[in-house]
Amino acid sequence: MTMKLTMRPRRKWTEADFAKMVALLKDGVPVVKVAKQLQRSEAAIRVQATKVRVSASGNLAQRAKRNQEFVRNASARSTN
């Protein structure tokens, strides 16, 4: 018994999809969650993020976000 594989047609990426993906990744949201929100595969998110030169590495994005928060907190402490 052989199974026939059927492929789903590809959905085109809209400007709204790109904007949402970039915003989420820059906010440090993991690729898994971005993929679920956009109803795309993790691989698709990584490919498109590479095309628009946004880090799709959750660790790097989260580290950058923590660094920004640290700098903000440090500057707030130094002004007090």
PDB file of N, CA, C and O in Angstrom:
ATOM      1  N   MET A   1       0.835  -1.168   0.000  1.00  0.00           N
ATOM      2  CA  MET A   1       0.000   0.000   0.000  1.00  0.00           C
ATOM      3  C   MET A   1       0.889   1.243   0.000  1.00  0.00           C
ATOM      4  O   MET A   1       1.726   1.417   0.867  1.00  0.00           O
ATOM      5  N   THR A   2       0.727   2.060  -0.984  1.00  0.00           N
ATOM      6  CA  THR A   2       1.515   3.294  -1.058  1.00  0.00           C
ATOM      7  C   THR A   2       0.634   4.484  -0.745  1.00  0.00           C
ATOM      8  O   THR A   2      -0.544   4.530  -1.110  1.00  0.00           O
ATOM      9  N   MET A   3       1.242   5.426  -0.045  1.00  0.00           N
ATOM     10  CA  MET A   3       0.511   6.639   0.307  1.00  0.00           C
ATOM     11  C   MET A   3       0.945   7.750  -0.624  1.00  0.00           C
ATOM     12  O   MET A   3       2.124   7.883  -0.942  1.00  0.00           O
ATOM     13  N   LYS A   4       0.004   8.523  -1.042  1.00  0.00           N
ATOM     14  CA  LYS A   4       0.311   9.626  -1.914  1.00  0.00           C
ATOM     15  C   LYS A   4       0.437  10.902  -1.075  1.00  0.00           C
ATOM     16  O   LYS A   4      -0.459  11.225  -0.302  1.00  0.00           O
ATOM     17  N   LEU A   5       1.572  11.554  -1.188  1.00  0.00           N
ATOM     18  CA  LEU A   5       1.786  12.782  -0.441  1.00  0.00           C
ATOM     19  C   LEU A   5       1.263  13.970  -1.245  1.00  0.00           C
ATOM     20  O   LEU A   5       1.503  14.066  -2.440  1.00  0.00           O
ATOM     21  N   THR A   6       0.556  14.805  -0.571  1.00  0.00           N
ATOM     22  CA  THR A   6       0.084  16.014  -1.240  1.00  0.00           C
ATOM     23  C   THR A   6       0.699  17.217  -0.545  1.00  0.00           C
ATOM     24  O   THR A   6       0.799  17.263   0.681  1.00  0.00           O
ATOM     25  N   MET A   7       1.125  18.164  -1.323  1.00  0.00           N
ATOM     26  CA  MET A   7       1.737  19.368  -0.782  1.00  0.00           C
ATOM     27  C   MET A   7       0.701  20.473  -0.722  1.00  0.00           C
ATOM     28  O   MET A   7      -0.109  20.624  -1.626  1.00  0.00           O
ATOM     29  N   ARG A   8       0.761  21.221   0.368  1.00  0.00           N
ATOM     30  CA  ARG A   8      -0.110  22.383   0.465  1.00  0.00           C
ATOM     31  C   ARG A   8       0.469  23.495  -0.401  1.00  0.00           C
ATOM     32  O   ARG A   8       1.684  23.626  -0.503  1.00  0.00           O
ATOM     33  N   PRO A   9      -0.387  24.288  -0.995  1.00  0.00           N
ATOM     34  CA  PRO A   9       0.149  25.414  -1.771  1.00  0.00           C
ATOM     35  C   PRO A   9       0.803  26.410  -0.826  1.00  0.00           C
ATOM     36  O   PRO A   9       0.368  26.599   0.307  1.00  0.00           O
ATOM     37  N   ARG A  10       1.878  27.034  -1.299  1.00  0.00           N
ATOM     38  CA  ARG A  10       2.589  28.000  -0.464  1.00  0.00           C
ATOM     39  C   ARG A  10       1.824  29.302  -0.391  1.00  0.00           C
ATOM     40  O   ARG A  10       1.281  29.772  -1.380  1.00  0.00           O
ATOM     41  N   ARG A  11       1.808  29.872   0.809  1.00  0.00           N
ATOM     42  CA  ARG A  11       1.200  31.190   0.968  1.00  0.00           C
ATOM     43  C   ARG A  11       2.273  32.237   0.769  1.00  0.00           C
ATOM     44  O   ARG A  11       3.384  32.103   1.269  1.00  0.00           O
ATOM     45  N   LYS A  12       1.937  33.281   0.074  1.00  0.00           N
ATOM     46  CA  LYS A  12       2.887  34.367  -0.135  1.00  0.00           C
ATOM     47  C   LYS A  12       3.042  35.154   1.153  1.00  0.00           C
ATOM     48  O   LYS A  12       2.111  35.268   1.939  1.00  0.00           O
ATOM     49  N   TRP A  13       4.223  35.704   1.365  1.00  0.00           N
ATOM     50  CA  TRP A  13       4.487  36.543   2.517  1.00  0.00           C
ATOM     51  C   TRP A  13       4.002  37.953   2.194  1.00  0.00           C
ATOM     52  O   TRP A  13       4.382  38.540   1.187  1.00  0.00           O
ATOM     53  N   THR A  14       3.173  38.487   3.060  1.00  0.00           N
ATOM     54  CA  THR A  14       2.681  39.845   2.875  1.00  0.00           C
ATOM     55  C   THR A  14       3.585  40.808   3.651  1.00  0.00           C
ATOM     56  O   THR A  14       4.378  40.395   4.497  1.00  0.00           O
ATOM     57  N   GLU A  15       3.438  42.086   3.375  1.00  0.00           N
ATOM     58  CA  GLU A  15       4.198  43.094   4.114  1.00  0.00           C
ATOM     59  C   GLU A  15       3.844  43.026   5.605  1.00  0.00           C
ATOM     60  O   GLU A  15       4.698  43.212   6.464  1.00  0.00           O
ATOM     61  N   ALA A  16       2.574  42.747   5.891  1.00  0.00           N
ATOM     62  CA  ALA A  16       2.143  42.630   7.289  1.00  0.00           C
ATOM     63  C   ALA A  16       2.825  41.444   7.972  1.00  0.00           C
ATOM     64  O   ALA A  16       3.222  41.533   9.144  1.00  0.00           O
ATOM     65  N   ASP A  17       2.978  40.323   7.238  1.00  0.00           N
ATOM     66  CA  ASP A  17       3.671  39.153   7.788  1.00  0.00           C
ATOM     67  C   ASP A  17       5.120  39.510   8.132  1.00  0.00           C
ATOM     68  O   ASP A  17       5.607  39.177   9.210  1.00  0.00           O
ATOM     69  N   PHE A  18       5.800  40.179   7.192  1.00  0.00           N
ATOM     70  CA  PHE A  18       7.190  40.570   7.427  1.00  0.00           C
ATOM     71  C   PHE A  18       7.295  41.513   8.619  1.00  0.00           C
ATOM     72  O   PHE A  18       8.146  41.348   9.485  1.00  0.00           O
ATOM     73  N   ALA A  19       6.420  42.506   8.676  1.00  0.00           N
ATOM     74  CA  ALA A  19       6.468  43.491   9.754  1.00  0.00           C
ATOM     75  C   ALA A  19       6.249  42.828  11.110  1.00  0.00           C
ATOM     76  O   ALA A  19       6.962  43.121  12.079  1.00  0.00           O
ATOM     77  N   LYS A  20       5.277  41.938  11.184  1.00  0.00           N
ATOM     78  CA  LYS A  20       4.986  41.256  12.446  1.00  0.00           C
ATOM     79  C   LYS A  20       6.149  40.360  12.844  1.00  0.00           C
ATOM     80  O   LYS A  20       6.554  40.334  14.012  1.00  0.00           O
ATOM     81  N   MET A  21       6.716  39.624  11.878  1.00  0.00           N
ATOM     82  CA  MET A  21       7.838  38.743  12.159  1.00  0.00           C
ATOM     83  C   MET A  21       9.024  39.544  12.693  1.00  0.00           C
ATOM     84  O   MET A  21       9.617  39.181  13.715  1.00  0.00           O
ATOM     85  N   VAL A  22       9.360  40.626  12.032  1.00  0.00           N
ATOM     86  CA  VAL A  22      10.499  41.441  12.445  1.00  0.00           C
ATOM     87  C   VAL A  22      10.271  42.015  13.842  1.00  0.00           C
ATOM     88  O   VAL A  22      11.155  41.956  14.701  1.00  0.00           O
ATOM     89  N   ALA A  23       9.084  42.534  14.091  1.00  0.00           N
ATOM     90  CA  ALA A  23       8.782  43.116  15.404  1.00  0.00           C
ATOM     91  C   ALA A  23       8.899  42.067  16.504  1.00  0.00           C
ATOM     92  O   ALA A  23       9.491  42.322  17.565  1.00  0.00           O
ATOM     93  N   LEU A  24       8.348  40.889  16.265  1.00  0.00           N
ATOM     94  CA  LEU A  24       8.388  39.829  17.276  1.00  0.00           C
ATOM     95  C   LEU A  24       9.820  39.366  17.533  1.00  0.00           C
ATOM     96  O   LEU A  24      10.231  39.205  18.689  1.00  0.00           O
ATOM     97  N   LEU A  25      10.586  39.163  16.469  1.00  0.00           N
ATOM     98  CA  LEU A  25      11.960  38.702  16.643  1.00  0.00           C
ATOM     99  C   LEU A  25      12.813  39.755  17.338  1.00  0.00           C
ATOM    100  O   LEU A  25      13.642  39.424  18.184  1.00  0.00           O
ATOM    101  N   LYS A  26      12.607  41.018  17.010  1.00  0.00           N
ATOM    102  CA  LYS A  26      13.374  42.080  17.671  1.00  0.00           C
ATOM    103  C   LYS A  26      12.998  42.214  19.133  1.00  0.00           C
ATOM    104  O   LYS A  26      13.806  42.657  19.939  1.00  0.00           O
ATOM    105  N   ASP A  27      11.777  41.828  19.484  1.00  0.00           N
ATOM    106  CA  ASP A  27      11.347  41.857  20.886  1.00  0.00           C
ATOM    107  C   ASP A  27      11.828  40.635  21.652  1.00  0.00           C
ATOM    108  O   ASP A  27      11.556  40.504  22.837  1.00  0.00           O
ATOM    109  N   GLY A  28      12.512  39.722  20.968  1.00  0.00           N
ATOM    110  CA  GLY A  28      13.061  38.553  21.638  1.00  0.00           C
ATOM    111  C   GLY A  28      12.135  37.366  21.728  1.00  0.00           C
ATOM    112  O   GLY A  28      12.396  36.435  22.484  1.00  0.00           O
ATOM    113  N   VAL A  29      11.058  37.382  20.964  1.00  0.00           N
ATOM    114  CA  VAL A  29      10.121  36.251  20.973  1.00  0.00           C
ATOM    115  C   VAL A  29      10.793  35.071  20.269  1.00  0.00           C
ATOM    116  O   VAL A  29      11.361  35.236  19.188  1.00  0.00           O
ATOM    117  N   PRO A  30      10.763  33.880  20.862  1.00  0.00           N
ATOM    118  CA  PRO A  30      11.390  32.713  20.234  1.00  0.00           C
ATOM    119  C   PRO A  30      10.763  32.378  18.874  1.00  0.00           C
ATOM    120  O   PRO A  30       9.579  32.623  18.642  1.00  0.00           O
ATOM    121  N   VAL A  31      11.565  31.801  18.011  1.00  0.00           N
ATOM    122  CA  VAL A  31      11.132  31.454  16.655  1.00  0.00           C
ATOM    123  C   VAL A  31       9.911  30.545  16.684  1.00  0.00           C
ATOM    124  O   VAL A  31       9.008  30.687  15.862  1.00  0.00           O
ATOM    125  N   VAL A  32       9.864  29.638  17.648  1.00  0.00           N
ATOM    126  CA  VAL A  32       8.730  28.702  17.746  1.00  0.00           C
ATOM    127  C   VAL A  32       7.420  29.475  17.904  1.00  0.00           C
ATOM    128  O   VAL A  32       6.430  29.180  17.241  1.00  0.00           O
ATOM    129  N   LYS A  33       7.422  30.471  18.777  1.00  0.00           N
ATOM    130  CA  LYS A  33       6.202  31.251  19.012  1.00  0.00           C
ATOM    131  C   LYS A  33       5.860  32.139  17.824  1.00  0.00           C
ATOM    132  O   LYS A  33       4.693  32.314  17.494  1.00  0.00           O
ATOM    133  N   VAL A  34       6.884  32.693  17.177  1.00  0.00           N
ATOM    134  CA  VAL A  34       6.643  33.519  15.982  1.00  0.00           C
ATOM    135  C   VAL A  34       6.005  32.657  14.905  1.00  0.00           C
ATOM    136  O   VAL A  34       5.038  33.067  14.255  1.00  0.00           O
ATOM    137  N   ALA A  35       6.538  31.452  14.730  1.00  0.00           N
ATOM    138  CA  ALA A  35       6.002  30.537  13.715  1.00  0.00           C
ATOM    139  C   ALA A  35       4.538  30.207  13.995  1.00  0.00           C
ATOM    140  O   ALA A  35       3.710  30.207  13.076  1.00  0.00           O
ATOM    141  N   LYS A  36       4.211  29.963  15.245  1.00  0.00           N
ATOM    142  CA  LYS A  36       2.817  29.643  15.588  1.00  0.00           C
ATOM    143  C   LYS A  36       1.905  30.826  15.343  1.00  0.00           C
ATOM    144  O   LYS A  36       0.798  30.669  14.833  1.00  0.00           O
ATOM    145  N   GLN A  37       2.362  32.030  15.714  1.00  0.00           N
ATOM    146  CA  GLN A  37       1.522  33.214  15.528  1.00  0.00           C
ATOM    147  C   GLN A  37       1.260  33.503  14.053  1.00  0.00           C
ATOM    148  O   GLN A  37       0.174  33.923  13.677  1.00  0.00           O
ATOM    149  N   LEU A  38       2.275  33.276  13.236  1.00  0.00           N
ATOM    150  CA  LEU A  38       2.129  33.542  11.799  1.00  0.00           C
ATOM    151  C   LEU A  38       1.642  32.327  11.027  1.00  0.00           C
ATOM    152  O   LEU A  38       1.466  32.400   9.807  1.00  0.00           O
ATOM    153  N   GLN A  39       1.459  31.217  11.722  1.00  0.00           N
ATOM    154  CA  GLN A  39       1.043  29.948  11.109  1.00  0.00           C
ATOM    155  C   GLN A  39       1.979  29.560   9.967  1.00  0.00           C
ATOM    156  O   GLN A  39       1.576  29.260   8.844  1.00  0.00           O
ATOM    157  N   ARG A  40       3.263  29.585  10.297  1.00  0.00           N
ATOM    158  CA  ARG A  40       4.320  29.203   9.360  1.00  0.00           C
ATOM    159  C   ARG A  40       5.241  28.211  10.066  1.00  0.00           C
ATOM    160  O   ARG A  40       5.200  28.068  11.282  1.00  0.00           O
ATOM    161  N   SER A  41       6.110  27.578   9.309  1.00  0.00           N
ATOM    162  CA  SER A  41       7.066  26.658   9.927  1.00  0.00           C
ATOM    163  C   SER A  41       8.236  27.453  10.512  1.00  0.00           C
ATOM    164  O   SER A  41       8.488  28.596  10.120  1.00  0.00           O
ATOM    165  N   GLU A  42       8.940  26.817  11.450  1.00  0.00           N
ATOM    166  CA  GLU A  42      10.123  27.455  12.023  1.00  0.00           C
ATOM    167  C   GLU A  42      11.157  27.716  10.935  1.00  0.00           C
ATOM    168  O   GLU A  42      11.808  28.763  10.929  1.00  0.00           O
ATOM    169  N   ALA A  43      11.286  26.779  10.020  1.00  0.00           N
ATOM    170  CA  ALA A  43      12.247  26.936   8.927  1.00  0.00           C
ATOM    171  C   ALA A  43      11.899  28.152   8.069  1.00  0.00           C
ATOM    172  O   ALA A  43      12.783  28.913   7.661  1.00  0.00           O
ATOM    173  N   ALA A  44      10.618  28.339   7.798  1.00  0.00           N
ATOM    174  CA  ALA A  44      10.195  29.485   6.987  1.00  0.00           C
ATOM    175  C   ALA A  44      10.536  30.796   7.688  1.00  0.00           C
ATOM    176  O   ALA A  44      10.988  31.754   7.057  1.00  0.00           O
ATOM    177  N   ILE A  45      10.357  30.836   9.005  1.00  0.00           N
ATOM    178  CA  ILE A  45      10.678  32.046   9.766  1.00  0.00           C
ATOM    179  C   ILE A  45      12.173  32.323   9.683  1.00  0.00           C
ATOM    180  O   ILE A  45      12.599  33.452   9.435  1.00  0.00           O
ATOM    181  N   ARG A  46      12.971  31.284   9.862  1.00  0.00           N
ATOM    182  CA  ARG A  46      14.426  31.469   9.817  1.00  0.00           C
ATOM    183  C   ARG A  46      14.890  31.939   8.434  1.00  0.00           C
ATOM    184  O   ARG A  46      15.742  32.821   8.330  1.00  0.00           O
ATOM    185  N   VAL A  47      14.332  31.371   7.385  1.00  0.00           N
ATOM    186  CA  VAL A  47      14.709  31.768   6.019  1.00  0.00           C
ATOM    187  C   VAL A  47      14.345  33.224   5.764  1.00  0.00           C
ATOM    188  O   VAL A  47      15.158  34.013   5.276  1.00  0.00           O
ATOM    189  N   GLN A  48      13.120  33.601   6.104  1.00  0.00           N
ATOM    190  CA  GLN A  48      12.673  34.973   5.840  1.00  0.00           C
ATOM    191  C   GLN A  48      13.422  35.968   6.732  1.00  0.00           C
ATOM    192  O   GLN A  48      13.721  37.082   6.303  1.00  0.00           O
ATOM    193  N   ALA A  49      13.722  35.574   7.966  1.00  0.00           N
ATOM    194  CA  ALA A  49      14.480  36.456   8.855  1.00  0.00           C
ATOM    195  C   ALA A  49      15.875  36.703   8.295  1.00  0.00           C
ATOM    196  O   ALA A  49      16.392  37.824   8.367  1.00  0.00           O
ATOM    197  N   THR A  50      16.469  35.673   7.716  1.00  0.00           N
ATOM    198  CA  THR A  50      17.779  35.828   7.099  1.00  0.00           C
ATOM    199  C   THR A  50      17.706  36.781   5.916  1.00  0.00           C
ATOM    200  O   THR A  50      18.588  37.615   5.728  1.00  0.00           O
ATOM    201  N   LYS A  51      16.647  36.681   5.134  1.00  0.00           N
ATOM    202  CA  LYS A  51      16.488  37.553   3.966  1.00  0.00           C
ATOM    203  C   LYS A  51      16.401  39.020   4.352  1.00  0.00           C
ATOM    204  O   LYS A  51      16.905  39.876   3.639  1.00  0.00           O
ATOM    205  N   VAL A  52      15.738  39.303   5.470  1.00  0.00           N
ATOM    206  CA  VAL A  52      15.595  40.701   5.890  1.00  0.00           C
ATOM    207  C   VAL A  52      16.628  41.071   6.956  1.00  0.00           C
ATOM    208  O   VAL A  52      16.542  42.137   7.560  1.00  0.00           O
ATOM    209  N   ARG A  53      17.593  40.178   7.160  1.00  0.00           N
ATOM    210  CA  ARG A  53      18.728  40.410   8.061  1.00  0.00           C
ATOM    211  C   ARG A  53      18.316  40.714   9.496  1.00  0.00           C
ATOM    212  O   ARG A  53      18.784  41.670  10.102  1.00  0.00           O
ATOM    213  N   VAL A  54      17.414  39.886  10.004  1.00  0.00           N
ATOM    214  CA  VAL A  54      16.995  39.978  11.402  1.00  0.00           C
ATOM    215  C   VAL A  54      17.439  38.693  12.077  1.00  0.00           C
ATOM    216  O   VAL A  54      17.321  37.613  11.509  1.00  0.00           O
ATOM    217  N   SER A  55      17.936  38.805  13.289  1.00  0.00           N
ATOM    218  CA  SER A  55      18.383  37.623  14.005  1.00  0.00           C
ATOM    219  C   SER A  55      17.190  36.744  14.362  1.00  0.00           C
ATOM    220  O   SER A  55      16.255  37.192  15.017  1.00  0.00           O
ATOM    221  N   ALA A  56      17.245  35.500  13.926  1.00  0.00           N
ATOM    222  CA  ALA A  56      16.182  34.555  14.255  1.00  0.00           C
ATOM    223  C   ALA A  56      16.600  33.683  15.424  1.00  0.00           C
ATOM    224  O   ALA A  56      15.899  32.764  15.793  1.00  0.00           O
ATOM    225  N   SER A  57      17.744  33.985  15.993  1.00  0.00           N
ATOM    226  CA  SER A  57      18.203  33.217  17.142  1.00  0.00           C
ATOM    227  C   SER A  57      17.574  33.789  18.395  1.00  0.00           C
ATOM    228  O   SER A  57      17.858  34.911  18.784  1.00  0.00           O
ATOM    229  N   GLY A  58      16.704  33.025  18.992  1.00  0.00           N
ATOM    230  CA  GLY A  58      16.023  33.475  20.196  1.00  0.00           C
ATOM    231  C   GLY A  58      16.993  33.877  21.292  1.00  0.00           C
ATOM    232  O   GLY A  58      16.789  34.865  21.987  1.00  0.00           O
ATOM    233  N   ASN A  59      18.084  33.128  21.440  1.00  0.00           N
ATOM    234  CA  ASN A  59      19.037  33.445  22.489  1.00  0.00           C
ATOM    235  C   ASN A  59      19.668  34.812  22.271  1.00  0.00           C
ATOM    236  O   ASN A  59      19.809  35.589  23.207  1.00  0.00           O
ATOM    237  N   LEU A  60      20.065  35.093  21.031  1.00  0.00           N
ATOM    238  CA  LEU A  60      20.683  36.389  20.754  1.00  0.00           C
ATOM    239  C   LEU A  60      19.697  37.529  20.947  1.00  0.00           C
ATOM    240  O   LEU A  60      20.033  38.560  21.522  1.00  0.00           O
ATOM    241  N   ALA A  61      18.492  37.337  20.479  1.00  0.00           N
ATOM    242  CA  ALA A  61      17.483  38.386  20.609  1.00  0.00           C
ATOM    243  C   ALA A  61      17.139  38.620  22.074  1.00  0.00           C
ATOM    244  O   ALA A  61      17.009  39.762  22.512  1.00  0.00           O
ATOM    245  N   GLN A  62      17.003  37.545  22.833  1.00  0.00           N
ATOM    246  CA  GLN A  62      16.686  37.680  24.249  1.00  0.00           C
ATOM    247  C   GLN A  62      17.843  38.338  24.997  1.00  0.00           C
ATOM    248  O   GLN A  62      17.630  39.176  25.875  1.00  0.00           O
ATOM    249  N   ARG A  63      19.069  37.987  24.634  1.00  0.00           N
ATOM    250  CA  ARG A  63      20.231  38.591  25.280  1.00  0.00           C
ATOM    251  C   ARG A  63      20.286  40.087  24.973  1.00  0.00           C
ATOM    252  O   ARG A  63      20.553  40.906  25.859  1.00  0.00           O
ATOM    253  N   ALA A  64      20.013  40.462  23.738  1.00  0.00           N
ATOM    254  CA  ALA A  64      20.004  41.876  23.362  1.00  0.00           C
ATOM    255  C   ALA A  64      18.936  42.637  24.138  1.00  0.00           C
ATOM    256  O   ALA A  64      19.164  43.755  24.606  1.00  0.00           O
ATOM    257  N   LYS A  65      17.777  42.024  24.299  1.00  0.00           N
ATOM    258  CA  LYS A  65      16.694  42.667  25.048  1.00  0.00           C
ATOM    259  C   LYS A  65      17.091  42.846  26.510  1.00  0.00           C
ATOM    260  O   LYS A  65      16.867  43.909  27.100  1.00  0.00           O
ATOM    261  N   ARG A  66      17.706  41.817  27.105  1.00  0.00           N
ATOM    262  CA  ARG A  66      18.154  41.928  28.498  1.00  0.00           C
ATOM    263  C   ARG A  66      19.217  43.009  28.636  1.00  0.00           C
ATOM    264  O   ARG A  66      19.218  43.765  29.603  1.00  0.00           O
ATOM    265  N   ASN A  67      20.128  43.101  27.660  1.00  0.00           N
ATOM    266  CA  ASN A  67      21.169  44.128  27.705  1.00  0.00           C
ATOM    267  C   ASN A  67      20.554  45.520  27.651  1.00  0.00           C
ATOM    268  O   ASN A  67      20.997  46.426  28.357  1.00  0.00           O
ATOM    269  N   GLN A  68      19.552  45.721  26.814  1.00  0.00           N
ATOM    270  CA  GLN A  68      18.889  47.018  26.725  1.00  0.00           C
ATOM    271  C   GLN A  68      18.229  47.361  28.050  1.00  0.00           C
ATOM    272  O   GLN A  68      18.310  48.496  28.520  1.00  0.00           O
ATOM    273  N   GLU A  69      17.574  46.384  28.670  1.00  0.00           N
ATOM    274  CA  GLU A  69      16.930  46.620  29.959  1.00  0.00           C
ATOM    275  C   GLU A  69      17.965  46.935  31.028  1.00  0.00           C
ATOM    276  O   GLU A  69      17.766  47.824  31.853  1.00  0.00           O
ATOM    277  N   PHE A  70      19.101  46.242  30.991  1.00  0.00           N
ATOM    278  CA  PHE A  70      20.156  46.482  31.956  1.00  0.00           C
ATOM    279  C   PHE A  70      20.682  47.907  31.829  1.00  0.00           C
ATOM    280  O   PHE A  70      20.866  48.599  32.826  1.00  0.00           O
ATOM    281  N   VAL A  71      20.914  48.352  30.596  1.00  0.00           N
ATOM    282  CA  VAL A  71      21.416  49.701  30.361  1.00  0.00           C
ATOM    283  C   VAL A  71      20.401  50.737  30.846  1.00  0.00           C
ATOM    284  O   VAL A  71      20.768  51.718  31.497  1.00  0.00           O
ATOM    285  N   ARG A  72      19.126  50.507  30.550  1.00  0.00           N
ATOM    286  CA  ARG A  72      18.090  51.442  31.013  1.00  0.00           C
ATOM    287  C   ARG A  72      18.056  51.513  32.533  1.00  0.00           C
ATOM    288  O   ARG A  72      17.988  52.591  33.119  1.00  0.00           O
ATOM    289  N   ASN A  73      18.096  50.350  33.179  1.00  0.00           N
ATOM    290  CA  ASN A  73      18.059  50.309  34.643  1.00  0.00           C
ATOM    291  C   ASN A  73      19.304  50.961  35.250  1.00  0.00           C
ATOM    292  O   ASN A  73      19.219  51.674  36.241  1.00  0.00           O
ATOM    293  N   ALA A  74      20.469  50.703  34.647  1.00  0.00           N
ATOM    294  CA  ALA A  74      21.707  51.288  35.155  1.00  0.00           C
ATOM    295  C   ALA A  74      21.696  52.798  35.022  1.00  0.00           C
ATOM    296  O   ALA A  74      22.113  53.515  35.936  1.00  0.00           O
ATOM    297  N   SER A  75      21.200  53.305  33.907  1.00  0.00           N
ATOM    298  CA  SER A  75      21.158  54.765  33.721  1.00  0.00           C
ATOM    299  C   SER A  75      20.137  55.389  34.657  1.00  0.00           C
ATOM    300  O   SER A  75      20.338  56.494  35.153  1.00  0.00           O
ATOM    301  N   ALA A  76      19.035  54.681  34.927  1.00  0.00           N
ATOM    302  CA  ALA A  76      18.034  55.198  35.863  1.00  0.00           C
ATOM    303  C   ALA A  76      18.606  55.246  37.273  1.00  0.00           C
ATOM    304  O   ALA A  76      18.348  56.192  38.028  1.00  0.00           O
ATOM    305  N   ARG A  77      19.394  54.239  37.646  1.00  0.00           N
ATOM    306  CA  ARG A  77      20.012  54.214  38.977  1.00  0.00           C
ATOM    307  C   ARG A  77      21.053  55.309  39.123  1.00  0.00           C
ATOM    308  O   ARG A  77      21.200  55.886  40.182  1.00  0.00           O
ATOM    309  N   SER A  78      21.797  55.578  38.060  1.00  0.00           N
ATOM    310  CA  SER A  78      22.861  56.575  38.147  1.00  0.00           C
ATOM    311  C   SER A  78      22.311  57.993  38.221  1.00  0.00           C
ATOM    312  O   SER A  78      22.971  58.890  38.724  1.00  0.00           O
ATOM    313  N   THR A  79      21.088  58.228  37.715  1.00  0.00           N
ATOM    314  CA  THR A  79      20.502  59.558  37.767  1.00  0.00           C
ATOM    315  C   THR A  79      19.832  59.818  39.112  1.00  0.00           C
ATOM    316  O   THR A  79      19.532  60.956  39.434  1.00  0.00           O
ATOM    317  N   ASN A  80      19.596  58.783  39.894  1.00  0.00           N
ATOM    318  CA  ASN A  80      18.929  58.954  41.205  1.00  0.00           C
ATOM    319  C   ASN A  80      19.913  59.306  42.275  1.00  0.00           C
ATOM    320  O   ASN A  80      20.921  59.094  42.515  1.00  0.00           O
TER     321      ASN A  80
END
